[in-house]
PDB file of C-alpha atoms and ligand atoms in Angstrom:
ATOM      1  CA  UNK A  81      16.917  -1.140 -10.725  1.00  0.00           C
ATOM      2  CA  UNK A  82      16.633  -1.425 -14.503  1.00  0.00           C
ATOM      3  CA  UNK A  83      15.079  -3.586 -16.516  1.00  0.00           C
ATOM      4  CA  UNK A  84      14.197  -6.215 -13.458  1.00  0.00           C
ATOM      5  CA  UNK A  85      14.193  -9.638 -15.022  1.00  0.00           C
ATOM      6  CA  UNK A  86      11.686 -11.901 -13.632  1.00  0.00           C
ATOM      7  CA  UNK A  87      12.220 -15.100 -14.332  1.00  0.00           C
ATOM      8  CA  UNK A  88       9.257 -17.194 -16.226  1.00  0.00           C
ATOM      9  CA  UNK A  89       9.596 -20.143 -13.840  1.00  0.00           C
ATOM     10  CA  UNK A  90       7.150 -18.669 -12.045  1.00  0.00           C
ATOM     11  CA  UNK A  91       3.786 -18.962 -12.910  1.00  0.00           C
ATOM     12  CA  UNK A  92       1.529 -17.090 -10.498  1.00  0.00           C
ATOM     13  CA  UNK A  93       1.734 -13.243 -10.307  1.00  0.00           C
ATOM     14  CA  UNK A  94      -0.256 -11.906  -7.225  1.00  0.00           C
ATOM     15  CA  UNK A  95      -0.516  -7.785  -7.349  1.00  0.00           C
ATOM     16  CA  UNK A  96      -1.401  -5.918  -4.411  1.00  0.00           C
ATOM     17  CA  UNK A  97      -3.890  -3.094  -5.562  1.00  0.00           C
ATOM     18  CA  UNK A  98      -3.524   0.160  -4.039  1.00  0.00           C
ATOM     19  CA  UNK A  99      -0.030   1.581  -4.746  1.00  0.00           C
ATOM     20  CA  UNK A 100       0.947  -0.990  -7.355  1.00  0.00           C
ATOM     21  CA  UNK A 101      -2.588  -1.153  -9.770  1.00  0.00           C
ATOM     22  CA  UNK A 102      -3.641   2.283  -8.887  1.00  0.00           C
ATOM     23  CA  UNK A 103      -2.993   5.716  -6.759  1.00  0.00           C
ATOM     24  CA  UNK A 104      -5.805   5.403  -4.440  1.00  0.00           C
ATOM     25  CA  UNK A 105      -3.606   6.894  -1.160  1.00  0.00           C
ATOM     26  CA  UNK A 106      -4.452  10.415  -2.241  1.00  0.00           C
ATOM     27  CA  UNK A 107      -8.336   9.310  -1.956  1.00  0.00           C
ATOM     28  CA  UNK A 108      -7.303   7.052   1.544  1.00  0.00           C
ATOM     29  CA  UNK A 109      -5.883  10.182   2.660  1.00  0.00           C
ATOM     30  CA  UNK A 110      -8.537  13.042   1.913  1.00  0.00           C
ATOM     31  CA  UNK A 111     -11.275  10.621   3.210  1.00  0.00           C
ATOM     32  CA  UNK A 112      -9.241  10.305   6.448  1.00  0.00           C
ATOM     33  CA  UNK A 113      -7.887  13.858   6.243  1.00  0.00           C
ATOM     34  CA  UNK A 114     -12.381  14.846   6.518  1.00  0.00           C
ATOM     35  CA  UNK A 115     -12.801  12.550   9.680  1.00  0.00           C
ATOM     36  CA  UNK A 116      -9.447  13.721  11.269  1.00  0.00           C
ATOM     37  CA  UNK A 117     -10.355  17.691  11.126  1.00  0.00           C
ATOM     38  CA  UNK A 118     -13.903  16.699  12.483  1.00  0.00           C
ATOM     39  CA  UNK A 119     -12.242  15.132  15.463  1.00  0.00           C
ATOM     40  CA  UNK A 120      -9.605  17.844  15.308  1.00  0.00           C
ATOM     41  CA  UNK A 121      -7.111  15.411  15.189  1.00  0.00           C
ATOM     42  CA  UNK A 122      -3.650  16.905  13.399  1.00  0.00           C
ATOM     43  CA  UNK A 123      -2.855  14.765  10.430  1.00  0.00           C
ATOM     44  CA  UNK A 124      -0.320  15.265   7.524  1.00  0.00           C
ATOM     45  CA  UNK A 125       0.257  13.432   4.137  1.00  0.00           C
ATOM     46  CA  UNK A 126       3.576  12.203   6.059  1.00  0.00           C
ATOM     47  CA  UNK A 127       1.341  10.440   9.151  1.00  0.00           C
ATOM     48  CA  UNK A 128      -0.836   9.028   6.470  1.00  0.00           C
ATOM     49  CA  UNK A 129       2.176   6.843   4.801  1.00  0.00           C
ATOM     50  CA  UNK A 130       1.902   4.775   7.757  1.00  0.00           C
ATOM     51  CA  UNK A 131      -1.636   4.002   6.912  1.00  0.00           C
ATOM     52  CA  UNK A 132      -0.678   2.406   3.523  1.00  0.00           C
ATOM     53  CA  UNK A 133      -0.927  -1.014   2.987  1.00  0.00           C
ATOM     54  CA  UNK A 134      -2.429  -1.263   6.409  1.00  0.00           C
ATOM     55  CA  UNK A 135      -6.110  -2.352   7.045  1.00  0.00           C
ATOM     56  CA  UNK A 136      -8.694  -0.423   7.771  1.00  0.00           C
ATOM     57  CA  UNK A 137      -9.060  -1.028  11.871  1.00  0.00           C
ATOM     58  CA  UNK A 138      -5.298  -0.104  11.546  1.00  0.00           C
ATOM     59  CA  UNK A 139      -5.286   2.783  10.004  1.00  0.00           C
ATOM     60  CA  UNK A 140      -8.335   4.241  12.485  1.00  0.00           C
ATOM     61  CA  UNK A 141      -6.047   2.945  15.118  1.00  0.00           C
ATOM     62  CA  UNK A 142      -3.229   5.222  14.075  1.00  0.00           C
ATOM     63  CA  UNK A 143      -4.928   8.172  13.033  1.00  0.00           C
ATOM     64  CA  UNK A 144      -6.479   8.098  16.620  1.00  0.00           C
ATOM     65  CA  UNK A 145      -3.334   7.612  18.307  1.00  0.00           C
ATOM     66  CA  UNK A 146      -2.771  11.531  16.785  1.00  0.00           C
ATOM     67  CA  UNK A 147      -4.886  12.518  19.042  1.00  0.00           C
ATOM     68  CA  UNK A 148      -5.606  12.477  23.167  1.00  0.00           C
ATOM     69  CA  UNK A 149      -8.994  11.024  23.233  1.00  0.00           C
ATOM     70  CA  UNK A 150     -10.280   7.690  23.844  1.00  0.00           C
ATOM     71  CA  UNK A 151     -13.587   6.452  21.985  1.00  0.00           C
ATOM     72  CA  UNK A 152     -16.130   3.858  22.700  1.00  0.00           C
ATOM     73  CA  UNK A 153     -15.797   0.727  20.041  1.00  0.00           C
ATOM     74  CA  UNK A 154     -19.164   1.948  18.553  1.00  0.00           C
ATOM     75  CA  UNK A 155     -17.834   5.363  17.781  1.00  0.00           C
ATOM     76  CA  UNK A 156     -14.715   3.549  16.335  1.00  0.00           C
ATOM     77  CA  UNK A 157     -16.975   1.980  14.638  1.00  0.00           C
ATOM     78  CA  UNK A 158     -19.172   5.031  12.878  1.00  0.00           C
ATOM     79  CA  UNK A 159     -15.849   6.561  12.177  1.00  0.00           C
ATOM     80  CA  UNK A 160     -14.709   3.811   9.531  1.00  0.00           C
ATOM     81  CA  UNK A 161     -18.199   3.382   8.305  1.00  0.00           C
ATOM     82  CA  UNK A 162     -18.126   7.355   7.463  1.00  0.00           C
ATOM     83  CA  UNK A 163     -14.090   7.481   6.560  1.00  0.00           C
ATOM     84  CA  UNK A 164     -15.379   4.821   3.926  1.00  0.00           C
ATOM     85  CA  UNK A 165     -18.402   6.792   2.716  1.00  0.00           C
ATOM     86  CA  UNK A 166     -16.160   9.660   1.747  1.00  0.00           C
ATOM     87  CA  UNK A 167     -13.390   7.310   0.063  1.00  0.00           C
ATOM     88  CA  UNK A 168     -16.528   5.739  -1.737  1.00  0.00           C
ATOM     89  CA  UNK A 169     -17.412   8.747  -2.869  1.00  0.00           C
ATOM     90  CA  UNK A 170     -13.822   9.871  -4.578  1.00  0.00           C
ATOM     91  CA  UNK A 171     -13.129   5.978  -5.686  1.00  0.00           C
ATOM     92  CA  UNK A 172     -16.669   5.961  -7.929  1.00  0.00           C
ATOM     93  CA  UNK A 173     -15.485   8.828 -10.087  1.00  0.00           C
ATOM     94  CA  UNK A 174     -12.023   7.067 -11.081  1.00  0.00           C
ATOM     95  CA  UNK A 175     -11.386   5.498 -14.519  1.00  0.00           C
ATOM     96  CA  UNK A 176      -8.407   4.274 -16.240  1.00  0.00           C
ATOM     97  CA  UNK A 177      -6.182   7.228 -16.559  1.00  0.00           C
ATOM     98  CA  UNK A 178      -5.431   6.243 -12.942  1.00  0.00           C
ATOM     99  CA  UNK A 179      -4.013   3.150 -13.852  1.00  0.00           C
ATOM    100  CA  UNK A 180      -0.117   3.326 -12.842  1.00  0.00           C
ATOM    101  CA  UNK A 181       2.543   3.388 -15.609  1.00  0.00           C
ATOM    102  CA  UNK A 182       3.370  -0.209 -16.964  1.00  0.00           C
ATOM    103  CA  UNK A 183       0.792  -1.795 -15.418  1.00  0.00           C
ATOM    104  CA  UNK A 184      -1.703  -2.944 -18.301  1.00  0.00           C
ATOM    105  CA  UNK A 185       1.328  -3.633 -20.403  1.00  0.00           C
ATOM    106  CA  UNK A 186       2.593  -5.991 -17.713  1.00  0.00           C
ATOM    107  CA  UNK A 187      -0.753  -7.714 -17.140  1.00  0.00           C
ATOM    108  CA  UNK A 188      -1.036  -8.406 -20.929  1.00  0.00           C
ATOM    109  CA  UNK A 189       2.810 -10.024 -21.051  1.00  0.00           C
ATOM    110  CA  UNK A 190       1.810 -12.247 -18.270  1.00  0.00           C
ATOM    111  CA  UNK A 191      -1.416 -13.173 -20.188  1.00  0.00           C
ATOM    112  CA  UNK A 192       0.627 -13.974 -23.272  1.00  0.00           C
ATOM    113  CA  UNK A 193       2.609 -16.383 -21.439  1.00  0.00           C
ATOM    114  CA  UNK A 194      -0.430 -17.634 -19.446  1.00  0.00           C
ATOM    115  CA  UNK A 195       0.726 -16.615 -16.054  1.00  0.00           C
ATOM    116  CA  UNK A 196      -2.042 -16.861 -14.026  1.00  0.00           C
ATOM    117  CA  UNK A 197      -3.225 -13.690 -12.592  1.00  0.00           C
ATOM    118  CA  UNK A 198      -4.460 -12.571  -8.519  1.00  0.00           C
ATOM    119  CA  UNK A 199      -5.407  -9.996  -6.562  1.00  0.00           C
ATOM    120  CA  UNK A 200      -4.118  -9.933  -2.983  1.00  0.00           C
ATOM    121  CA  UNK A 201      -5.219  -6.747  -1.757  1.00  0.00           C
ATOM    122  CA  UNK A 202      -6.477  -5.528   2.305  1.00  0.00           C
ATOM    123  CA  UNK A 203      -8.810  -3.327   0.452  1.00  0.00           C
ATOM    124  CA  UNK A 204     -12.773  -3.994   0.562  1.00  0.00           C
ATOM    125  CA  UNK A 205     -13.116  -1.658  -2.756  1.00  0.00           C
ATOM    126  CA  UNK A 206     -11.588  -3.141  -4.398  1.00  0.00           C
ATOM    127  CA  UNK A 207     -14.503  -4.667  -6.738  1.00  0.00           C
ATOM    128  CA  UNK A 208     -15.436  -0.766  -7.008  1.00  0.00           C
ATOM    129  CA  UNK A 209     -12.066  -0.362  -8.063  1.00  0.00           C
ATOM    130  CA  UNK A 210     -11.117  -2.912 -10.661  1.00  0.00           C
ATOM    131  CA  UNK A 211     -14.983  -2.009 -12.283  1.00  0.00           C
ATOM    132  CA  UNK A 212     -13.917   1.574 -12.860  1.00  0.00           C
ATOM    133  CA  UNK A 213     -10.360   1.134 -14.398  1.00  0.00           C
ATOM    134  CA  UNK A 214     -11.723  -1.454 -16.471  1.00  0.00           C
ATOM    135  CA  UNK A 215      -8.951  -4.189 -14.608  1.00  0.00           C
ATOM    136  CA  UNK A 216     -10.950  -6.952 -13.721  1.00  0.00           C
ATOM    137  CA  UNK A 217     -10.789  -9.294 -16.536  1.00  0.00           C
ATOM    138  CA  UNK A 218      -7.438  -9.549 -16.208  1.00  0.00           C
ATOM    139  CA  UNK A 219      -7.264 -11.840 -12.977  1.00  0.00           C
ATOM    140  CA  UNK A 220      -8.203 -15.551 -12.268  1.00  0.00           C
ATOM    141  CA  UNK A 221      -8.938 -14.757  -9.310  1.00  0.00           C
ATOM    142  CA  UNK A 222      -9.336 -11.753  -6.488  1.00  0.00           C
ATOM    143  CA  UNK A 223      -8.629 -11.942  -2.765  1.00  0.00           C
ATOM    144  CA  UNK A 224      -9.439  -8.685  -0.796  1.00  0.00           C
ATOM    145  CA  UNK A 225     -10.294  -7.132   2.741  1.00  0.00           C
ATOM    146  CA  UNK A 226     -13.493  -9.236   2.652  1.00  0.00           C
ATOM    147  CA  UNK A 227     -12.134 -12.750   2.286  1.00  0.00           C
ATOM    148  CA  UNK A 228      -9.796 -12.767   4.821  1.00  0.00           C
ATOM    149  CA  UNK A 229      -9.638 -12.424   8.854  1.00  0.00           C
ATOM    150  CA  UNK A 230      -5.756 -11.370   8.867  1.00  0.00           C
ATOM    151  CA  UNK A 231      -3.927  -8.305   7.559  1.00  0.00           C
ATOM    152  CA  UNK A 232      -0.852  -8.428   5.664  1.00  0.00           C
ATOM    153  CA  UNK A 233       2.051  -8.922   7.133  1.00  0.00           C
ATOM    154  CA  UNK A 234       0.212 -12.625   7.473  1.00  0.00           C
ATOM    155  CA  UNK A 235       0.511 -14.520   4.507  1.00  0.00           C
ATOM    156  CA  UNK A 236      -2.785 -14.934   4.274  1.00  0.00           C
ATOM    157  CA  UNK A 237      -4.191 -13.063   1.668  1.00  0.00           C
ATOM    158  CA  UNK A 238      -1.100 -13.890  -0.572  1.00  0.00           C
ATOM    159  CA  UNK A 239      -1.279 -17.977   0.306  1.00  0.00           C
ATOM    160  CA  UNK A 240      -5.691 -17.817  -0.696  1.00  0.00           C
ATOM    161  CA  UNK A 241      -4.599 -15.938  -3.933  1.00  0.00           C
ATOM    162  CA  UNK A 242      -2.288 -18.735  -4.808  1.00  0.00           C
ATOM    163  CA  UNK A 243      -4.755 -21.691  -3.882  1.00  0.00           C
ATOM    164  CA  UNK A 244      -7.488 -19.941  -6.069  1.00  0.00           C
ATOM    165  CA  UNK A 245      -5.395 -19.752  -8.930  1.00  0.00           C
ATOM    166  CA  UNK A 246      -4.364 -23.448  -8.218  1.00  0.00           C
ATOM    167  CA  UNK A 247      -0.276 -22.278  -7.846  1.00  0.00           C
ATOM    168  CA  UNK A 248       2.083 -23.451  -5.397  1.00  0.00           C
ATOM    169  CA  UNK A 249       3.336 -20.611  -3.343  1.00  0.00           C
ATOM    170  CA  UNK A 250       7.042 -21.054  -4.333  1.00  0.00           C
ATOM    171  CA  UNK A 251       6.219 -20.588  -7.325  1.00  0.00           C
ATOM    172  CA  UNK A 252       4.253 -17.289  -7.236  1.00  0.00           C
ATOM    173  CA  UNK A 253       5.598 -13.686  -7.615  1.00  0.00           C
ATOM    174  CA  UNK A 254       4.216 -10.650  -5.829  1.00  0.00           C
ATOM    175  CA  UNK A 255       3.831  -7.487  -6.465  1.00  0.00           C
ATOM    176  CA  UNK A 256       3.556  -5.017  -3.589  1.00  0.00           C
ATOM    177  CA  UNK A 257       4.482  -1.291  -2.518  1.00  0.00           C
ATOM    178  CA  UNK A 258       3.883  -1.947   1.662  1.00  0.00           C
ATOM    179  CA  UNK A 259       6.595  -3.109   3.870  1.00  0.00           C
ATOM    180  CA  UNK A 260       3.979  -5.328   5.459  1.00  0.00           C
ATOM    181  CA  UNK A 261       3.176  -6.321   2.074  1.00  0.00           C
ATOM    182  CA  UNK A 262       6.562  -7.479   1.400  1.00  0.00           C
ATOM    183  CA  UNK A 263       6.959  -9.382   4.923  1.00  0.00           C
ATOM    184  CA  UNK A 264       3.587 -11.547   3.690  1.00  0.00           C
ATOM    185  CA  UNK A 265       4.748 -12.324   0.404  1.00  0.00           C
ATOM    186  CA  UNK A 266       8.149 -13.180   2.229  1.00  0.00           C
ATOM    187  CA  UNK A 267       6.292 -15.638   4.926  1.00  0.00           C
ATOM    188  CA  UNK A 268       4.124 -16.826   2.003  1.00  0.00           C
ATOM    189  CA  UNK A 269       7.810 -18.523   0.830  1.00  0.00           C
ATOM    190  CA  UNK A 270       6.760 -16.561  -2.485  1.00  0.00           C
ATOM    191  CA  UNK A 271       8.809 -13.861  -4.656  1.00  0.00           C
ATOM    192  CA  UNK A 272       8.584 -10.683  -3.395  1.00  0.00           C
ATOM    193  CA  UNK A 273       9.220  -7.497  -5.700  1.00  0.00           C
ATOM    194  CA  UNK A 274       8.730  -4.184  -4.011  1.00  0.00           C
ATOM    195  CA  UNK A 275       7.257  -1.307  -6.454  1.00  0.00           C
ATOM    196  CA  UNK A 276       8.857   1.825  -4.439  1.00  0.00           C
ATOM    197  CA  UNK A 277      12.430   2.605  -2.458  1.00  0.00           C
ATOM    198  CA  UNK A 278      15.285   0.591  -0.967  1.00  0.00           C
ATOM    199  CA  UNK A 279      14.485   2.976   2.443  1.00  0.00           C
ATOM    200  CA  UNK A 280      10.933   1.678   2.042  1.00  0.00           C
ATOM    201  CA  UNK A 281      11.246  -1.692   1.483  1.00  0.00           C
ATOM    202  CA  UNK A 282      14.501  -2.924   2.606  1.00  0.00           C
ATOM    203  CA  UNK A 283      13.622  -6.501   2.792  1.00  0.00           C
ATOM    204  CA  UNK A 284      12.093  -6.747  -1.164  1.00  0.00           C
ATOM    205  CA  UNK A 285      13.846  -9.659  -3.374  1.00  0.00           C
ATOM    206  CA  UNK A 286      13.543  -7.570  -6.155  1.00  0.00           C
ATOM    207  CA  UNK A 287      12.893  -3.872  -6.325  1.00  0.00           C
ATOM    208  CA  UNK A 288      11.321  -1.305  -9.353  1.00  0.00           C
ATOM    209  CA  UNK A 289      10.462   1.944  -9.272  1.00  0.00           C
ATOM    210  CA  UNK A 290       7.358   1.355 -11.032  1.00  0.00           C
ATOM    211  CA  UNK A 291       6.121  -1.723 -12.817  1.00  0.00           C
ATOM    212  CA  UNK A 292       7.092  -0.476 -16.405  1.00  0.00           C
ATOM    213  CA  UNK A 293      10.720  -1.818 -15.329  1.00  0.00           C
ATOM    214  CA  UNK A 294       9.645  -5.412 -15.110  1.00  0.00           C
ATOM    215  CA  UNK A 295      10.579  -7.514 -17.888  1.00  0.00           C
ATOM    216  CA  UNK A 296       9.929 -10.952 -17.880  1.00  0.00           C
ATOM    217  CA  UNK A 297      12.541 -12.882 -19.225  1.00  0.00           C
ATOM    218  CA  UNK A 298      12.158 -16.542 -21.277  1.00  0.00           C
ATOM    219  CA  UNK A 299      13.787 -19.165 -19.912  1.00  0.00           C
TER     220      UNK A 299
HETATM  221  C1  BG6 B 153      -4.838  -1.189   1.473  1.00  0.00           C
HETATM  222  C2  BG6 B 153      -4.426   0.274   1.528  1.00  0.00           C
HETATM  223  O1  BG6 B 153      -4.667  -1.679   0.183  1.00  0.00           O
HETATM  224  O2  BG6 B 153      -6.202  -1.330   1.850  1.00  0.00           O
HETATM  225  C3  BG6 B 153      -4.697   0.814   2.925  1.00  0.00           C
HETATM  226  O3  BG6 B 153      -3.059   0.405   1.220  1.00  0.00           O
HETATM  227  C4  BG6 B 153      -6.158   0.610   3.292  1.00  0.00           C
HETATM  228  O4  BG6 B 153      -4.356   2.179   2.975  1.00  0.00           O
HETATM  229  C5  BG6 B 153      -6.531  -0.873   3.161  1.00  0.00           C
HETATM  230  O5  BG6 B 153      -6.409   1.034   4.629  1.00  0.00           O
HETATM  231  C6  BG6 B 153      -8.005  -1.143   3.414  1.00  0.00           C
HETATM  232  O6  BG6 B 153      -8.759  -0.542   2.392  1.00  0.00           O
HETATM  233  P1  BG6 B 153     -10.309  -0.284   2.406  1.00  0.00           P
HETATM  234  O7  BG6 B 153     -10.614   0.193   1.007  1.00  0.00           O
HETATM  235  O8  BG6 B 153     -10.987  -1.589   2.697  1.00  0.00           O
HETATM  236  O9  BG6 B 153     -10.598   0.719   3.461  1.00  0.00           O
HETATM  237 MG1   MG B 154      -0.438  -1.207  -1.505  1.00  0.00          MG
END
């Protein structure tokens, strides 16, 4: 879609992070790529789409289900602690050329008209993250993995974001490239714009390619 017009009457915007901020699934996917050939467990760039937007339990859980064997909960355990050593590693050397197209532009319209800003993201990095691209003054508030107890699709994450940023949910936007992203803005009773495909995210109230087609429109 062209040219999306969002409409100004609403006056949260909530982003998701990885997918929508920044390209972090090629790091998500070498740092489980490294714990999958260790276990000799097959995995592809196509089995790690299903990992995105997806916590990290989750993701373990799937990438195991690749293979035949059955691990103790401490093992599971070790494996996510190392899995996020290695994506540590990669996410520490990014800066802001890894920002995604339209992004900074957008966050600075939404400044102008004093739209106040979240994060809703599953991610735990995502401090790490915002540090290195130089994002983080840009939001009013940030809700990651580590402040809440339910993954997206619950509307969790999306429904804290709003109450920090002291917007009623109906009137906050959201910004998200994971189906189960989409479903918790959805739930949230918020505005949900998917950043990716109609195949992907067939339930999005408004859909870009990539966020340089958002235009926010006066009312
Ligand atoms: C989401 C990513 O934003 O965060 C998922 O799309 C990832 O792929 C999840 O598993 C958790 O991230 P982290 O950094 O806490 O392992
Ligand atoms: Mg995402």
């Amino acid at each position: 879609m062209q040219g999306a017009n969002v409409l100004t009457k609403y006056l949260g915007a909530i982003f998701d992070l990885d997918g929508v901020l920044v390209d972090t699934a090629k790091y998500h996917y070498l740092a489980w790529k490294q714990l999958a050939d260790r276990l000799n467990i097959p995995f592809t760039k196509e089995d790690n789409e299903q990992l995105k937007g997806v916590s990290r339990v989750k993701s373990l859980e799937i990438l195991l289900s690749l293979g035949s064997k059955n691990y103790t909960e401490n093992e599971r355990k070790q494996f996510m602690d190392q899995k996020n050593e290695t994506y540590v590693r990669y996410i520490s050397h990014m800066d802001e050329s890894e920002i995604l197209p339209g992004v900074v532009e957008l966050l600075n319209q939404l400044k102008r008209k004093k739209i106040k800003i979240a994060l809703g993201s599953a991610s735990k990095n995502s401090g790490l993250i915002l540090k290195n691209t130089k994002l983080q003054d840009y939001f009013d508030a940030i809700v990651d993995g580590n402040d809440v107890s339910k993954a997206k699709p619950d509307p969790e994450v999306f429904l804290l974001g709003a109450k920090k940023i002291g917007i009623p949910a109906n009137q906050c936007m959201v910004f998200e490239d994971a189906k189960a992203g989409i479903e918790a803005a959805k739930q949230a009773g918020m505005l949900a714009i998917g950043v990716g495909t109609q195949e992907n995210l067939p339930n999005a109230d408004i859909l870009v390619k990539n966020l340089e087609e958002i235009e926010l429109s006066e009312l």
